[in-house]
Tab-separated table of C-alpha atoms in Angstrom:
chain	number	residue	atom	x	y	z
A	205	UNK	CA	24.748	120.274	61.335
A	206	UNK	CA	27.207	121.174	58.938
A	207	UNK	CA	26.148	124.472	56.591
A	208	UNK	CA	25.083	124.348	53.061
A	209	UNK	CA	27.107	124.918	50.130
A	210	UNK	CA	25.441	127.725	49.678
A	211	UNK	CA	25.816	129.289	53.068
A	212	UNK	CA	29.484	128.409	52.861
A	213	UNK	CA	29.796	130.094	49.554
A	214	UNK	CA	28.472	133.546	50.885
A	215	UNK	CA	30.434	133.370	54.162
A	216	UNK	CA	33.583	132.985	52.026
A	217	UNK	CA	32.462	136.002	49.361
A	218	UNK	CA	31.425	138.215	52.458
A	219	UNK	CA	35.210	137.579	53.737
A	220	UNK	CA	36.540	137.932	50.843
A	221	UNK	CA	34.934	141.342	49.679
A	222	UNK	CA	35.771	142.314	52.936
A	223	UNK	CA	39.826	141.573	52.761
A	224	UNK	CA	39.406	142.950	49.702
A	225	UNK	CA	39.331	146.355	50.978
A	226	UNK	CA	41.270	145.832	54.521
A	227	UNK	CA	44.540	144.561	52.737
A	228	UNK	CA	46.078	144.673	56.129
A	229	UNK	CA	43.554	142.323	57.732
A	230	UNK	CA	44.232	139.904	55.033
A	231	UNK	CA	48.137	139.854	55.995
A	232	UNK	CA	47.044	139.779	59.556
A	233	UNK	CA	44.769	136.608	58.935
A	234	UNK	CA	47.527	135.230	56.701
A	235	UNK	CA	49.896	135.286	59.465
A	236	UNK	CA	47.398	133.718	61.886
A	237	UNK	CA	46.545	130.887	60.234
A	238	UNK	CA	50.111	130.280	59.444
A	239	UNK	CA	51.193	130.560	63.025
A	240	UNK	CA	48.550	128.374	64.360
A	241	UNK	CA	48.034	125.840	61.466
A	242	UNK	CA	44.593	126.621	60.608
A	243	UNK	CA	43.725	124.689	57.368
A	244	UNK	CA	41.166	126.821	55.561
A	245	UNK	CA	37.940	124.488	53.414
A	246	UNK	CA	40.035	123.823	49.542
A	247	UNK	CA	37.780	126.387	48.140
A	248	UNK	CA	38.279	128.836	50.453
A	249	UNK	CA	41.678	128.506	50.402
A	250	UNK	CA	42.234	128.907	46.971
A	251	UNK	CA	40.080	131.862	47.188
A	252	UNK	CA	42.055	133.048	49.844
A	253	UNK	CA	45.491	132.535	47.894
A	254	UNK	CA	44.204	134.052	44.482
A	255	UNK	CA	43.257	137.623	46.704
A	256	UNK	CA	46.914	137.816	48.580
A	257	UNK	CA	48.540	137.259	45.345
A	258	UNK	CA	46.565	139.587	43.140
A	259	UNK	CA	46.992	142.625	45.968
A	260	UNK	CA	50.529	141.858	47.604
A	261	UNK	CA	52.112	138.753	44.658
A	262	UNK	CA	53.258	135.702	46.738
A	263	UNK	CA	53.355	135.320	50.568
A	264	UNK	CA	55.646	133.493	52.067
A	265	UNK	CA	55.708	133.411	56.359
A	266	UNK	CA	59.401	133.453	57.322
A	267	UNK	CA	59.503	135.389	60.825
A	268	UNK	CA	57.944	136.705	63.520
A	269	UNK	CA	58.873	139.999	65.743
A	270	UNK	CA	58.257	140.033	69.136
A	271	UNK	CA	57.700	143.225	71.601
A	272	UNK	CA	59.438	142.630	74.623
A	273	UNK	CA	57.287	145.010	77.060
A	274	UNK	CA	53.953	143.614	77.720
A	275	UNK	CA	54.877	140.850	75.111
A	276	UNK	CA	57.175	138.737	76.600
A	277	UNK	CA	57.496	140.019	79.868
A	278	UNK	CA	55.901	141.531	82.403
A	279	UNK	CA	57.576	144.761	82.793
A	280	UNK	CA	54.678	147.102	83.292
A	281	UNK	CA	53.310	145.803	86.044
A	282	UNK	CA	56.516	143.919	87.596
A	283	UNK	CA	58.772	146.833	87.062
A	284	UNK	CA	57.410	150.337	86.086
A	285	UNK	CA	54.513	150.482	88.186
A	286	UNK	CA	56.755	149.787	91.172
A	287	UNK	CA	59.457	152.377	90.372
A	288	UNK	CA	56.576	154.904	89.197
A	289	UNK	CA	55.039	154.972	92.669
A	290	UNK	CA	58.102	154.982	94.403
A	291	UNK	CA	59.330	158.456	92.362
A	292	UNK	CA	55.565	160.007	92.410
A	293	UNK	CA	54.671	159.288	96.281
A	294	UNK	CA	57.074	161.287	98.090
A	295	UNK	CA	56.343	163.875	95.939
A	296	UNK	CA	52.445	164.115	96.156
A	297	UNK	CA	52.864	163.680	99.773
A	298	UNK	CA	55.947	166.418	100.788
A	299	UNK	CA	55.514	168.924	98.006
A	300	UNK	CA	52.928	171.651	99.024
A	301	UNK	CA	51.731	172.241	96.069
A	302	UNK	CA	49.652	168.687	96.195
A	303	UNK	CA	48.563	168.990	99.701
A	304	UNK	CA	45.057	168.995	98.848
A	305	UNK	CA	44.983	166.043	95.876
A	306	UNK	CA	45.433	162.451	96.224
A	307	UNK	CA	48.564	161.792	97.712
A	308	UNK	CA	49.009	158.059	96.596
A	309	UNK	CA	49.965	156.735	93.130
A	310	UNK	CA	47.947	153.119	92.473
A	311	UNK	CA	47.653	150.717	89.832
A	312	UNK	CA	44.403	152.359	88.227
A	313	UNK	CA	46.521	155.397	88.322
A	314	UNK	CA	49.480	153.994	86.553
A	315	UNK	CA	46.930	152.519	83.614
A	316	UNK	CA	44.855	154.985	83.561
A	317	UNK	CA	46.844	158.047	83.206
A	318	UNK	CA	50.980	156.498	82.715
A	319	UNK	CA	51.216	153.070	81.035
A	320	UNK	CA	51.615	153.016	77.690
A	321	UNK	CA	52.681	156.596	76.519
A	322	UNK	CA	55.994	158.593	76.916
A	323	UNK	CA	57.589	158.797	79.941
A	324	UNK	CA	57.552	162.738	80.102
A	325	UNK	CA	53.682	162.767	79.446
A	326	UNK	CA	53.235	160.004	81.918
A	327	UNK	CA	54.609	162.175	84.381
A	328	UNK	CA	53.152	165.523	83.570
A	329	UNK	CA	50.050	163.557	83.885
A	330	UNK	CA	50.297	163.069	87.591
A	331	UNK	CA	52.342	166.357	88.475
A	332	UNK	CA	50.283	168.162	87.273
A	333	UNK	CA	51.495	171.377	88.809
A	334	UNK	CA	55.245	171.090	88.335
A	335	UNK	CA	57.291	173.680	85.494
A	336	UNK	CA	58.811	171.611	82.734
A	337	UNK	CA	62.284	171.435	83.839
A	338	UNK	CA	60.739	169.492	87.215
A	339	UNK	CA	58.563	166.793	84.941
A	340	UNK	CA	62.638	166.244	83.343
A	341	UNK	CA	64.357	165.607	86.929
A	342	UNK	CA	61.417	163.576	87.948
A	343	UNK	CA	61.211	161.294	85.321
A	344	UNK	CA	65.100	161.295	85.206
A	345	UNK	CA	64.846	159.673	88.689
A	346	UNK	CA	62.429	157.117	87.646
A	347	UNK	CA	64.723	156.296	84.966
A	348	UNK	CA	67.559	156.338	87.730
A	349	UNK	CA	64.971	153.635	89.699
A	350	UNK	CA	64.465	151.440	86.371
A	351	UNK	CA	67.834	150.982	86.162
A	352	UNK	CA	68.437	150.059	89.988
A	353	UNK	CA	65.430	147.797	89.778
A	354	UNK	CA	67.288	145.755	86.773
A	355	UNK	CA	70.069	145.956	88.463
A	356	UNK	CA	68.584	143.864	91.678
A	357	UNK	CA	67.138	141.641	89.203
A	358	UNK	CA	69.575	140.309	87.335
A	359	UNK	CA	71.144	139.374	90.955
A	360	UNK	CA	67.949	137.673	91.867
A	361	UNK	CA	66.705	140.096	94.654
A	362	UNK	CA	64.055	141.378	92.314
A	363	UNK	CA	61.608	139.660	89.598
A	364	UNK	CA	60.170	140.371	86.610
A	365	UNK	CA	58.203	137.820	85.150
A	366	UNK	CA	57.285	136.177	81.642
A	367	UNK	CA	54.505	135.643	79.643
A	368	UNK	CA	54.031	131.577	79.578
A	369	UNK	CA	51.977	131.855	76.394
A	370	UNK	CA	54.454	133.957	74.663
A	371	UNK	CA	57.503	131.538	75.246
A	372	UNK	CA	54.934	128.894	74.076
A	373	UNK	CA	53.999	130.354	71.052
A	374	UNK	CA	57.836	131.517	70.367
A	375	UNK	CA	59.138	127.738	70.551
A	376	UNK	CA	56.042	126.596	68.598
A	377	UNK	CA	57.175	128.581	65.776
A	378	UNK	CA	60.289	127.711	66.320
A	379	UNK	CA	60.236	124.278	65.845
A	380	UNK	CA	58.039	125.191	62.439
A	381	UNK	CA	61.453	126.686	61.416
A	382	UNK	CA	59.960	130.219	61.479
A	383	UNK	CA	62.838	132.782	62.677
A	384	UNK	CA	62.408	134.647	65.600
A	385	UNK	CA	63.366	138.425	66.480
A	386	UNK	CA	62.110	140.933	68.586
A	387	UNK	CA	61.837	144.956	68.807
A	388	UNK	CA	61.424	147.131	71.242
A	389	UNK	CA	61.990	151.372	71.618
A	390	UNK	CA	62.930	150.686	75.353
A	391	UNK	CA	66.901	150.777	76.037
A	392	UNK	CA	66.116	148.623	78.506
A	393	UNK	CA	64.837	145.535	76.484
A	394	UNK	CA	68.476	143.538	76.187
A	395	UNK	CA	68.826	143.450	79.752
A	396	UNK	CA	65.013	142.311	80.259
A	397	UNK	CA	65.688	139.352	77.625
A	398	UNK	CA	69.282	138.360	79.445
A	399	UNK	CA	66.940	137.635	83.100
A	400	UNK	CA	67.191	134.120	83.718
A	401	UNK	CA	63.806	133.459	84.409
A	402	UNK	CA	62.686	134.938	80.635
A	403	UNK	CA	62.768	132.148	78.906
A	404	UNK	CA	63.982	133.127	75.834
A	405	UNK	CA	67.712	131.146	75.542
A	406	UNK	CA	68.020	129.952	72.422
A	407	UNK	CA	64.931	130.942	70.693
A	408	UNK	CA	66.001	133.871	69.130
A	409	UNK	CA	67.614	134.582	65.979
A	410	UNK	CA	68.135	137.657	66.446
A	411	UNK	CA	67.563	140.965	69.204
């Protein structure tokens, strides 16, 4: 059954009040609707509209920005993780000094304790007994194995793969003639975009 008038009025107030003071949510909720077509009740709308423009004047949805790790491909998992185990094994199984820890590196390892913050805490994480100039060589040689593994994949011997949804969504906005960009702090990321099997050729307006 649909709701009352009434019911509908206070859902919309409560949402409302609550943009009111989360700015950013409203922006976010802008954008989503936008992306994905949404059309919001008249009244709601216009309730929606008067808000944005009385805290940020008028919106207007022109682009998205992309991450490229994790966003549009699968590096973590596909790439890192790999490369991570194969610098943090031999160590945790030839260096003394781990002889009586765990001397494998898995995937709950790599989430739990690597993916997602810098590379030098990542590995001070799991060496946990090496001086700081040994945390820089070893992470320089996973950096040394990144490269490699890019290397081998832009020949084909190695693959990192996409995010299906992500491509979707990309040439869904495209064809709404919203540009498209992406960003990314990883050196790495304009190498990742060139693989032919990330989908990405001719979507973007920009890198």
């Amino acid at each position: 059954a649909r709701p009352s008038n009434n019911s509908e009025e206070h859902a919309q107030d409560a949402s409302t009040s609550y943009f009111k003071v989360n700015p950013y949510e409203l922006l976010a909720f802008h954008n989503w609707i936008k992306v994905f077509g949404i059309q919001l009740l008249p009244d709601y709308q216009k309730k929606i509209t008067l808000l944005e423009e009385s805290l940020f004047g008028p919106i207007s949805f022109k682009g998205a920005i992309f991450d490229v790790d994790g966003v549009i491909a699968n590096t973590a998992m596909d790439m890192h993780y790999p490369c991570w185990k194969q610098m943090f094994e031999p160590v945790l199984r030839e260096d003394p000094r781990y002889k009586d820890g765990k001397q494998t590196f898995d995937e709950h390892d790599y989430k739990d304790k690597v993916d997602g913050i810098p590379g030098l805490d990542g590995t001070k994480a799991i060496l946990t007994k090496h001086t700081e100039e040994e945390i820089r060589q070893a992470y320089a040689k996973k950096d040394t194995l990144v490269k490699a593994f890019l290397t081998e994949a832009e020949k084909g011997t190695r693959r990192i793969g996409e995010y299906p949804t992500t491509i979707a969504l990309m040439r869904a906005l495209r064809e709404r003639g919203i540009k498209i960009s992406t960003a990314s702090s990883s050196q790495n990321a304009p190498r990742v975009l060139r693989l032919a099997n990330i989908n990405v050729a001719g979507l973007l307006d920009s890198e």
